[in-house]
Short mmCIF file of N, CA and C in Angstrom, two decimals:
data_model
loop_
_atom_site.label_atom_id
_atom_site.label_comp_id
_atom_site.label_asym_id
_atom_site.label_seq_id
_atom_site.Cartn_x
_atom_site.Cartn_y
_atom_site.Cartn_z
N UNK A 17 189.10 180.69 203.42
CA UNK A 17 188.92 182.12 203.27
C UNK A 17 189.91 182.62 202.23
N UNK A 18 189.39 183.07 201.12
CA UNK A 18 190.21 183.60 200.04
C UNK A 18 189.74 185.01 199.72
N UNK A 19 190.67 185.83 199.26
CA UNK A 19 190.36 187.20 198.86
C UNK A 19 190.73 187.36 197.40
N UNK A 20 189.84 187.95 196.62
CA UNK A 20 190.02 188.06 195.16
C UNK A 20 191.33 188.71 194.75
N UNK A 21 191.82 189.68 195.52
CA UNK A 21 193.01 190.42 195.12
C UNK A 21 194.32 189.81 195.63
N UNK A 22 194.23 188.76 196.45
CA UNK A 22 195.47 188.20 196.97
C UNK A 22 196.17 187.34 195.92
N UNK A 23 197.50 187.39 195.97
CA UNK A 23 198.32 186.60 195.05
C UNK A 23 198.47 185.20 195.64
N UNK A 24 198.04 184.20 194.85
CA UNK A 24 198.04 182.80 195.27
C UNK A 24 199.17 182.01 194.61
N UNK A 25 199.70 181.08 195.36
CA UNK A 25 200.66 180.11 194.85
C UNK A 25 200.17 178.73 195.27
N UNK A 26 200.03 177.81 194.31
CA UNK A 26 199.66 176.43 194.61
C UNK A 26 200.91 175.58 194.58
N UNK A 27 201.14 174.83 195.65
CA UNK A 27 202.25 173.88 195.74
C UNK A 27 201.64 172.49 195.91
N UNK A 28 201.84 171.64 194.91
CA UNK A 28 201.17 170.34 194.88
C UNK A 28 202.18 169.21 195.02
N UNK A 29 202.14 168.55 196.17
CA UNK A 29 202.93 167.34 196.41
C UNK A 29 202.18 166.22 195.67
N UNK A 30 202.61 165.93 194.45
CA UNK A 30 201.88 165.03 193.57
C UNK A 30 201.57 163.67 194.18
N UNK A 31 202.56 163.02 194.76
CA UNK A 31 202.35 161.69 195.33
C UNK A 31 201.37 161.75 196.49
N UNK A 32 201.47 162.77 197.32
CA UNK A 32 200.60 162.90 198.48
C UNK A 32 199.16 163.18 198.05
N UNK A 33 198.97 164.09 197.09
CA UNK A 33 197.62 164.40 196.62
C UNK A 33 197.00 163.19 195.93
N UNK A 34 197.78 162.48 195.16
CA UNK A 34 197.29 161.28 194.48
C UNK A 34 196.80 160.26 195.52
N UNK A 35 197.61 160.02 196.54
CA UNK A 35 197.24 159.03 197.57
C UNK A 35 195.97 159.47 198.31
N UNK A 36 195.86 160.75 198.62
CA UNK A 36 194.68 161.24 199.34
C UNK A 36 193.42 161.12 198.49
N UNK A 37 193.50 161.50 197.21
CA UNK A 37 192.32 161.42 196.36
C UNK A 37 191.91 159.97 196.12
N UNK A 38 192.88 159.08 195.97
CA UNK A 38 192.57 157.66 195.79
C UNK A 38 191.93 157.08 197.04
N UNK A 39 192.41 157.51 198.20
CA UNK A 39 191.81 157.04 199.46
C UNK A 39 190.35 157.49 199.58
N UNK A 40 190.03 158.61 198.93
CA UNK A 40 188.65 159.12 198.93
C UNK A 40 187.86 158.63 197.72
N UNK A 41 188.48 157.79 196.90
CA UNK A 41 187.84 157.17 195.75
C UNK A 41 187.47 158.15 194.63
N UNK A 42 188.35 159.11 194.35
CA UNK A 42 188.14 159.95 193.17
C UNK A 42 189.48 160.40 192.61
N UNK A 43 189.45 160.81 191.34
CA UNK A 43 190.63 161.35 190.67
C UNK A 43 190.54 162.87 190.66
N UNK A 44 191.69 163.52 190.58
CA UNK A 44 191.74 164.97 190.48
C UNK A 44 191.66 165.36 189.01
N UNK A 45 190.79 166.32 188.69
CA UNK A 45 190.75 166.91 187.37
C UNK A 45 191.58 168.20 187.47
N UNK A 46 192.79 168.16 186.96
CA UNK A 46 193.73 169.27 187.15
C UNK A 46 193.32 170.53 186.40
N UNK A 47 192.56 170.40 185.34
CA UNK A 47 192.04 171.59 184.66
C UNK A 47 191.04 172.29 185.58
N UNK A 48 190.16 171.53 186.20
CA UNK A 48 189.17 172.10 187.12
C UNK A 48 189.85 172.65 188.38
N UNK A 49 190.90 171.98 188.85
CA UNK A 49 191.61 172.45 190.04
C UNK A 49 192.19 173.84 189.79
N UNK A 50 192.88 173.98 188.67
CA UNK A 50 193.48 175.27 188.34
C UNK A 50 192.41 176.35 188.18
N UNK A 51 191.32 176.02 187.49
CA UNK A 51 190.22 176.97 187.29
C UNK A 51 189.60 177.39 188.62
N UNK A 52 189.46 176.46 189.54
CA UNK A 52 188.86 176.77 190.84
C UNK A 52 189.69 177.80 191.59
N UNK A 53 191.00 177.66 191.56
CA UNK A 53 191.83 178.59 192.31
C UNK A 53 192.08 179.91 191.57
N UNK A 54 191.89 179.91 190.25
CA UNK A 54 191.90 181.17 189.51
C UNK A 54 190.72 182.02 189.97
N UNK A 55 189.59 181.37 190.27
CA UNK A 55 188.40 182.08 190.76
C UNK A 55 188.60 182.63 192.18
N UNK A 56 189.44 181.99 192.96
CA UNK A 56 189.58 182.35 194.37
C UNK A 56 190.55 183.50 194.62
N UNK A 57 191.40 183.81 193.67
CA UNK A 57 192.39 184.87 193.85
C UNK A 57 193.19 185.06 192.58
N UNK A 58 194.28 185.78 192.67
CA UNK A 58 195.16 186.00 191.52
C UNK A 58 196.22 184.90 191.53
N UNK A 59 195.95 183.84 190.81
CA UNK A 59 196.86 182.69 190.79
C UNK A 59 198.12 183.07 190.03
N UNK A 60 199.24 183.11 190.75
CA UNK A 60 200.51 183.47 190.11
C UNK A 60 201.21 182.25 189.53
N UNK A 61 201.03 181.10 190.18
CA UNK A 61 201.72 179.91 189.72
C UNK A 61 201.13 178.69 190.42
N UNK A 62 201.10 177.58 189.70
CA UNK A 62 200.73 176.28 190.27
C UNK A 62 201.90 175.35 189.96
N UNK A 63 202.53 174.83 191.00
CA UNK A 63 203.72 173.99 190.81
C UNK A 63 203.40 172.57 191.28
N UNK A 64 203.69 171.61 190.43
CA UNK A 64 203.44 170.20 190.71
C UNK A 64 204.77 169.48 190.90
N UNK A 65 204.91 168.75 191.98
CA UNK A 65 206.16 168.07 192.35
C UNK A 65 205.97 166.57 192.26
N UNK A 66 206.86 165.91 191.51
CA UNK A 66 206.82 164.45 191.45
C UNK A 66 208.18 163.91 191.06
N UNK A 67 208.39 162.66 191.39
CA UNK A 67 209.63 162.00 190.97
C UNK A 67 209.28 160.95 189.92
N UNK A 68 210.24 160.69 189.06
CA UNK A 68 210.08 159.72 187.99
C UNK A 68 211.15 158.66 188.15
N UNK A 69 210.79 157.40 187.88
CA UNK A 69 211.76 156.31 188.02
C UNK A 69 212.87 156.41 186.98
N UNK A 70 214.10 156.17 187.43
CA UNK A 70 215.21 156.14 186.48
C UNK A 70 215.14 154.84 185.69
N UNK A 71 215.71 154.84 184.51
CA UNK A 71 215.76 153.65 183.64
C UNK A 71 214.39 153.07 183.36
N UNK A 72 213.37 153.90 183.39
CA UNK A 72 212.01 153.44 183.11
C UNK A 72 211.62 154.01 181.75
N UNK A 73 211.57 153.12 180.73
CA UNK A 73 211.25 153.58 179.39
C UNK A 73 209.87 154.23 179.34
N UNK A 74 208.92 153.67 180.07
CA UNK A 74 207.60 154.27 180.13
C UNK A 74 207.18 154.37 181.59
N UNK A 75 206.88 155.57 182.00
CA UNK A 75 206.39 155.79 183.35
C UNK A 75 204.89 156.07 183.26
N UNK A 76 204.08 155.44 184.12
CA UNK A 76 202.64 155.68 184.06
C UNK A 76 202.27 157.13 184.39
N UNK A 77 203.18 157.85 185.04
CA UNK A 77 202.89 159.25 185.38
C UNK A 77 203.31 160.22 184.28
N UNK A 78 204.10 159.75 183.31
CA UNK A 78 204.61 160.63 182.25
C UNK A 78 203.50 161.36 181.50
N UNK A 79 202.40 160.71 181.09
CA UNK A 79 201.35 161.47 180.38
C UNK A 79 200.77 162.60 181.23
N UNK A 80 200.60 162.38 182.54
CA UNK A 80 200.10 163.44 183.41
C UNK A 80 201.11 164.58 183.49
N UNK A 81 202.38 164.27 183.67
CA UNK A 81 203.43 165.29 183.75
C UNK A 81 203.44 166.14 182.48
N UNK A 82 203.37 165.49 181.34
CA UNK A 82 203.35 166.22 180.07
C UNK A 82 202.10 167.09 179.95
N UNK A 83 200.94 166.53 180.30
CA UNK A 83 199.70 167.30 180.20
C UNK A 83 199.75 168.52 181.11
N UNK A 84 200.18 168.34 182.35
CA UNK A 84 200.26 169.46 183.29
C UNK A 84 201.19 170.54 182.76
N UNK A 85 202.33 170.13 182.23
CA UNK A 85 203.31 171.08 181.70
C UNK A 85 202.72 171.94 180.59
N UNK A 86 201.93 171.34 179.72
CA UNK A 86 201.34 172.07 178.60
C UNK A 86 200.06 172.81 178.97
N UNK A 87 199.59 172.66 180.20
CA UNK A 87 198.32 173.26 180.60
C UNK A 87 198.44 174.16 181.82
N UNK A 88 199.53 174.89 181.89
CA UNK A 88 199.63 175.95 182.89
C UNK A 88 200.26 175.61 184.22
N UNK A 89 200.76 174.40 184.37
CA UNK A 89 201.44 174.03 185.62
C UNK A 89 202.95 174.09 185.40
N UNK A 90 203.65 174.51 186.43
CA UNK A 90 205.10 174.43 186.43
C UNK A 90 205.45 173.09 187.04
N UNK A 91 206.35 172.38 186.39
CA UNK A 91 206.69 171.03 186.83
C UNK A 91 208.04 171.02 187.53
N UNK A 92 208.10 170.32 188.65
CA UNK A 92 209.35 170.05 189.34
C UNK A 92 209.44 168.54 189.45
N UNK A 93 210.37 167.97 188.69
CA UNK A 93 210.55 166.53 188.71
C UNK A 93 212.00 166.21 189.05
N UNK A 94 212.19 165.03 189.53
CA UNK A 94 213.55 164.52 189.71
C UNK A 94 213.50 163.01 189.58
N UNK A 95 214.65 162.45 189.36
CA UNK A 95 214.74 161.01 189.18
C UNK A 95 214.68 160.31 190.52
N UNK A 96 213.76 159.37 190.63
CA UNK A 96 213.67 158.54 191.83
C UNK A 96 214.73 157.44 191.73
N UNK A 97 215.26 157.10 192.84
CA UNK A 97 216.28 156.04 192.90
C UNK A 97 215.67 154.77 193.46
N UNK A 98 215.95 153.67 192.79
CA UNK A 98 215.48 152.38 193.27
C UNK A 98 216.65 151.70 193.98
N UNK A 99 216.36 151.11 195.14
CA UNK A 99 217.41 150.42 195.88
C UNK A 99 216.80 149.27 196.67
N UNK A 100 217.65 148.43 197.20
CA UNK A 100 217.22 147.32 198.03
C UNK A 100 217.66 147.60 199.45
N UNK A 101 216.70 147.54 200.38
CA UNK A 101 217.05 147.84 201.78
C UNK A 101 217.71 146.64 202.45
N UNK A 102 218.05 146.77 203.72
CA UNK A 102 218.78 145.74 204.45
C UNK A 102 218.00 144.44 204.60
N UNK A 103 216.68 144.49 204.46
CA UNK A 103 215.87 143.28 204.56
C UNK A 103 215.65 142.63 203.19
N UNK A 104 216.20 143.24 202.14
CA UNK A 104 216.06 142.69 200.80
C UNK A 104 214.85 143.21 200.04
N UNK A 105 214.14 144.15 200.63
CA UNK A 105 212.96 144.71 199.96
C UNK A 105 213.36 145.79 198.97
N UNK A 106 212.67 145.80 197.84
CA UNK A 106 212.89 146.83 196.83
C UNK A 106 212.20 148.11 197.29
N UNK A 107 212.93 149.22 197.30
CA UNK A 107 212.39 150.50 197.75
C UNK A 107 212.68 151.56 196.68
N UNK A 108 211.88 152.61 196.72
CA UNK A 108 212.07 153.73 195.79
C UNK A 108 212.18 154.99 196.62
N UNK A 109 213.19 155.80 196.32
CA UNK A 109 213.39 157.06 197.03
C UNK A 109 213.29 158.19 196.02
N UNK A 110 212.33 159.09 196.26
CA UNK A 110 212.14 160.21 195.34
C UNK A 110 211.43 161.36 196.00
N UNK A 111 211.80 161.65 197.21
CA UNK A 111 211.14 162.70 198.00
C UNK A 111 211.40 164.08 197.40
N UNK A 112 210.35 164.91 197.33
CA UNK A 112 210.45 166.25 196.74
C UNK A 112 210.31 167.36 197.79
N UNK A 113 210.43 167.02 199.08
CA UNK A 113 210.24 168.00 200.16
C UNK A 113 211.17 169.20 200.05
N UNK A 114 212.42 168.97 199.75
CA UNK A 114 213.39 170.08 199.70
C UNK A 114 213.05 171.02 198.55
N UNK A 115 212.74 170.48 197.38
CA UNK A 115 212.41 171.31 196.23
C UNK A 115 211.17 172.17 196.51
N UNK A 116 210.15 171.57 197.11
CA UNK A 116 208.94 172.31 197.42
C UNK A 116 209.24 173.41 198.45
N UNK A 117 210.03 173.08 199.45
CA UNK A 117 210.38 174.05 200.49
C UNK A 117 211.16 175.23 199.92
N UNK A 118 212.14 174.96 199.07
CA UNK A 118 212.94 176.03 198.46
C UNK A 118 212.05 176.94 197.62
N UNK A 119 211.17 176.35 196.81
CA UNK A 119 210.27 177.16 196.00
C UNK A 119 209.37 178.03 196.87
N UNK A 120 208.84 177.47 197.94
CA UNK A 120 207.96 178.23 198.83
C UNK A 120 208.70 179.43 199.42
N UNK A 121 209.91 179.21 199.88
CA UNK A 121 210.69 180.29 200.50
C UNK A 121 211.07 181.36 199.47
N UNK A 122 211.40 180.94 198.25
CA UNK A 122 211.76 181.90 197.21
C UNK A 122 210.57 182.75 196.78
N UNK A 123 209.38 182.17 196.75
CA UNK A 123 208.18 182.90 196.31
C UNK A 123 207.55 183.72 197.43
N UNK A 124 207.82 183.40 198.67
CA UNK A 124 207.15 184.02 199.82
C UNK A 124 207.11 185.55 199.79
N UNK A 125 208.20 186.24 199.43
CA UNK A 125 208.15 187.71 199.45
C UNK A 125 207.13 188.33 198.48
N UNK A 126 206.70 187.55 197.48
CA UNK A 126 205.81 188.09 196.45
C UNK A 126 204.42 187.46 196.46
N UNK A 127 204.11 186.71 197.51
CA UNK A 127 202.85 185.95 197.56
C UNK A 127 202.09 186.33 198.84
N UNK A 128 200.77 186.36 198.73
CA UNK A 128 199.93 186.61 199.90
C UNK A 128 199.45 185.32 200.57
N UNK A 129 199.24 184.29 199.73
CA UNK A 129 198.59 183.08 200.22
C UNK A 129 199.14 181.88 199.45
N UNK A 130 199.62 180.90 200.18
CA UNK A 130 200.09 179.65 199.58
C UNK A 130 199.09 178.55 199.93
N UNK A 131 198.72 177.77 198.92
CA UNK A 131 197.86 176.61 199.14
C UNK A 131 198.74 175.38 198.92
N UNK A 132 198.95 174.63 199.99
CA UNK A 132 199.79 173.45 199.98
C UNK A 132 198.92 172.21 199.90
N UNK A 133 199.07 171.45 198.84
CA UNK A 133 198.34 170.20 198.67
C UNK A 133 199.21 169.06 199.17
N UNK A 134 199.17 168.83 200.47
CA UNK A 134 199.93 167.76 201.09
C UNK A 134 199.51 167.63 202.55
N UNK A 135 199.63 166.44 203.08
CA UNK A 135 199.35 166.24 204.50
C UNK A 135 200.60 165.87 205.26
N UNK A 136 201.75 165.98 204.62
CA UNK A 136 203.03 165.57 205.19
C UNK A 136 203.45 166.48 206.34
N UNK A 137 203.56 165.92 207.53
CA UNK A 137 203.95 166.68 208.71
C UNK A 137 205.32 167.31 208.63
N UNK A 138 206.17 166.83 207.72
CA UNK A 138 207.50 167.43 207.54
C UNK A 138 207.40 168.88 207.10
N UNK A 139 206.25 169.29 206.56
CA UNK A 139 206.08 170.67 206.11
C UNK A 139 205.67 171.64 207.22
N UNK A 140 205.46 171.15 208.43
CA UNK A 140 205.03 172.02 209.52
C UNK A 140 205.99 173.17 209.77
N UNK A 141 207.32 172.94 209.88
CA UNK A 141 208.23 174.08 210.06
C UNK A 141 208.21 175.06 208.89
N UNK A 142 208.02 174.56 207.68
CA UNK A 142 207.92 175.44 206.51
C UNK A 142 206.71 176.35 206.65
N UNK A 143 205.57 175.79 207.01
CA UNK A 143 204.34 176.58 207.16
C UNK A 143 204.55 177.66 208.22
N UNK A 144 205.16 177.30 209.34
CA UNK A 144 205.42 178.28 210.41
C UNK A 144 206.33 179.40 209.92
N UNK A 145 207.35 179.07 209.16
CA UNK A 145 208.27 180.07 208.62
C UNK A 145 207.56 181.00 207.64
N UNK A 146 206.74 180.45 206.77
CA UNK A 146 205.99 181.26 205.82
C UNK A 146 205.04 182.22 206.55
N UNK A 147 204.41 181.73 207.60
CA UNK A 147 203.50 182.58 208.38
C UNK A 147 204.26 183.73 209.05
N UNK A 148 205.46 183.46 209.54
CA UNK A 148 206.27 184.53 210.15
C UNK A 148 206.64 185.60 209.12
N UNK A 149 206.66 185.21 207.85
CA UNK A 149 206.95 186.16 206.77
C UNK A 149 205.69 186.86 206.27
N UNK A 150 204.55 186.60 206.89
CA UNK A 150 203.31 187.27 206.52
C UNK A 150 202.50 186.57 205.44
N UNK A 151 202.85 185.34 205.11
CA UNK A 151 202.12 184.58 204.10
C UNK A 151 201.08 183.71 204.79
N UNK A 152 199.85 183.78 204.30
CA UNK A 152 198.82 182.87 204.81
C UNK A 152 199.01 181.52 204.13
N UNK A 153 198.80 180.43 204.87
CA UNK A 153 198.98 179.10 204.31
C UNK A 153 197.74 178.25 204.57
N UNK A 154 197.15 177.77 203.47
CA UNK A 154 196.07 176.80 203.55
C UNK A 154 196.63 175.45 203.17
N UNK A 155 196.19 174.41 203.84
CA UNK A 155 196.64 173.06 203.56
C UNK A 155 195.44 172.24 203.10
N UNK A 156 195.61 171.53 201.97
CA UNK A 156 194.56 170.68 201.44
C UNK A 156 194.98 169.23 201.59
N UNK A 157 194.17 168.46 202.32
CA UNK A 157 194.39 167.03 202.51
C UNK A 157 193.07 166.46 203.04
N UNK A 158 193.14 165.30 203.67
CA UNK A 158 191.89 164.72 204.16
C UNK A 158 192.01 164.05 205.52
N UNK A 159 190.94 164.20 206.26
CA UNK A 159 190.73 163.47 207.51
C UNK A 159 189.72 162.35 207.32
N UNK A 160 189.06 162.32 206.17
CA UNK A 160 187.92 161.43 205.95
C UNK A 160 188.27 160.08 205.36
N UNK A 161 189.52 159.84 205.05
CA UNK A 161 189.90 158.52 204.56
C UNK A 161 189.96 157.56 205.74
N UNK A 162 190.09 156.27 205.48
CA UNK A 162 190.09 155.30 206.57
C UNK A 162 191.19 155.61 207.58
N UNK A 163 192.31 156.09 207.11
CA UNK A 163 193.35 156.63 207.98
C UNK A 163 193.60 158.06 207.52
N UNK A 164 193.53 159.05 208.41
CA UNK A 164 193.74 160.44 208.00
C UNK A 164 195.05 160.60 207.24
N UNK A 165 195.01 161.40 206.18
CA UNK A 165 196.18 161.60 205.34
C UNK A 165 196.94 162.87 205.70
N UNK A 166 196.49 163.56 206.76
CA UNK A 166 197.17 164.79 207.17
C UNK A 166 197.70 164.63 208.58
N UNK A 167 198.93 165.07 208.77
CA UNK A 167 199.53 165.06 210.11
C UNK A 167 198.82 166.11 210.97
N UNK A 168 198.52 165.75 212.18
CA UNK A 168 197.80 166.65 213.07
C UNK A 168 198.54 167.97 213.27
N UNK A 169 199.87 167.91 213.42
CA UNK A 169 200.64 169.15 213.65
C UNK A 169 200.59 170.08 212.45
N UNK A 170 200.54 169.53 211.23
CA UNK A 170 200.43 170.37 210.03
C UNK A 170 199.05 171.02 209.97
N UNK A 171 198.02 170.25 210.25
CA UNK A 171 196.65 170.78 210.23
C UNK A 171 196.50 171.91 211.24
N UNK A 172 197.07 171.75 212.41
CA UNK A 172 196.97 172.78 213.45
C UNK A 172 197.78 174.04 213.11
N UNK A 173 198.90 173.86 212.41
CA UNK A 173 199.76 175.00 212.07
C UNK A 173 199.17 175.84 210.94
N UNK A 174 198.46 175.22 210.03
CA UNK A 174 197.92 175.93 208.87
C UNK A 174 196.93 177.01 209.30
N UNK A 175 196.89 178.09 208.51
CA UNK A 175 195.87 179.12 208.75
C UNK A 175 194.49 178.55 208.48
N UNK A 176 194.43 177.67 207.49
CA UNK A 176 193.16 177.04 207.15
C UNK A 176 193.44 175.63 206.65
N UNK A 177 192.64 174.68 207.13
CA UNK A 177 192.67 173.32 206.62
C UNK A 177 191.49 173.17 205.68
N UNK A 178 191.75 172.73 204.46
CA UNK A 178 190.70 172.49 203.48
C UNK A 178 190.58 170.99 203.28
N UNK A 179 189.43 170.47 203.60
CA UNK A 179 189.17 169.03 203.44
C UNK A 179 189.04 168.72 201.95
N UNK A 180 189.92 167.85 201.46
CA UNK A 180 189.92 167.49 200.04
C UNK A 180 188.57 166.93 199.60
N UNK A 181 187.93 166.17 200.46
CA UNK A 181 186.63 165.60 200.12
C UNK A 181 185.58 166.69 199.86
N UNK A 182 185.72 167.85 200.51
CA UNK A 182 184.79 168.95 200.27
C UNK A 182 185.00 169.60 198.90
N UNK A 183 186.17 169.38 198.30
CA UNK A 183 186.46 169.90 196.96
C UNK A 183 186.06 168.93 195.84
N UNK A 184 185.65 167.75 196.21
CA UNK A 184 185.35 166.69 195.24
C UNK A 184 184.45 167.19 194.10
N UNK A 185 183.38 167.88 194.41
CA UNK A 185 182.46 168.36 193.38
C UNK A 185 183.03 169.46 192.51
N UNK A 186 184.10 170.11 192.96
CA UNK A 186 184.71 171.21 192.22
C UNK A 186 185.92 170.78 191.39
N UNK A 187 186.66 169.79 191.88
CA UNK A 187 187.91 169.41 191.21
C UNK A 187 188.02 167.91 190.95
N UNK A 188 186.97 167.15 191.26
CA UNK A 188 187.06 165.69 191.16
C UNK A 188 186.35 165.13 189.96
N UNK A 189 186.70 163.90 189.65
CA UNK A 189 186.00 163.14 188.62
C UNK A 189 186.04 161.67 189.03
N UNK A 190 185.20 160.88 188.41
CA UNK A 190 185.15 159.46 188.73
C UNK A 190 186.52 158.82 188.51
N UNK A 191 186.81 157.80 189.30
CA UNK A 191 188.08 157.09 189.15
C UNK A 191 188.16 156.47 187.77
N UNK A 192 189.34 156.60 187.14
CA UNK A 192 189.52 155.97 185.84
C UNK A 192 189.60 154.45 185.97
N UNK A 193 190.08 154.00 187.11
CA UNK A 193 190.08 152.57 187.42
C UNK A 193 189.75 152.44 188.91
N UNK A 194 188.86 151.51 189.23
CA UNK A 194 188.45 151.38 190.63
C UNK A 194 189.62 150.99 191.53
N UNK A 195 189.57 151.47 192.76
CA UNK A 195 190.57 151.09 193.76
C UNK A 195 190.16 149.74 194.31
N UNK A 196 191.09 148.79 194.30
CA UNK A 196 190.79 147.45 194.80
C UNK A 196 190.84 147.44 196.32
N UNK A 197 189.91 146.78 196.91
CA UNK A 197 189.89 146.65 198.38
C UNK A 197 191.05 145.76 198.79
N UNK A 198 191.73 146.18 199.85
CA UNK A 198 192.84 145.38 200.35
C UNK A 198 192.29 144.25 201.22
N UNK A 199 192.86 143.10 201.07
CA UNK A 199 192.41 141.93 201.85
C UNK A 199 193.33 141.71 203.00
#
């Protein structure tokens, strides 16, 4: 449920949206995504959150980050840290939850409706706080992948849950490379 005169803010957890769209076997067309939400209300800002690997001369996400930056998205990036855990496995840490939360709280007084593109249950307290401030919050993720990509508590807290698969025809495009089946 969107109203033409409401001020919209899009908060996009890049890694989470990427994983959800890949699980549904499609890519996001970010030009179409922005256009779709411009039609739904007064889009004040679309912010994309992602981390980039340190000491990586070429990051596969860099072309997307640059394209988004030049095409109307505000970018929030930070350097991901690579480390080895106690079992000897290589891990990458680059969580953007705090940055997204701070931006949401700072924008809340001037926004009517926030659309959060993430299924991360860690955002449930943020959604509740925004609602107490009078902001409506829609969450975009999916239940239709082999394993649901949205935490049940986040889906229940949101004013509206938008199934990403239902947006496929509006914001999706064929995969640039097929997803390989896991064996």
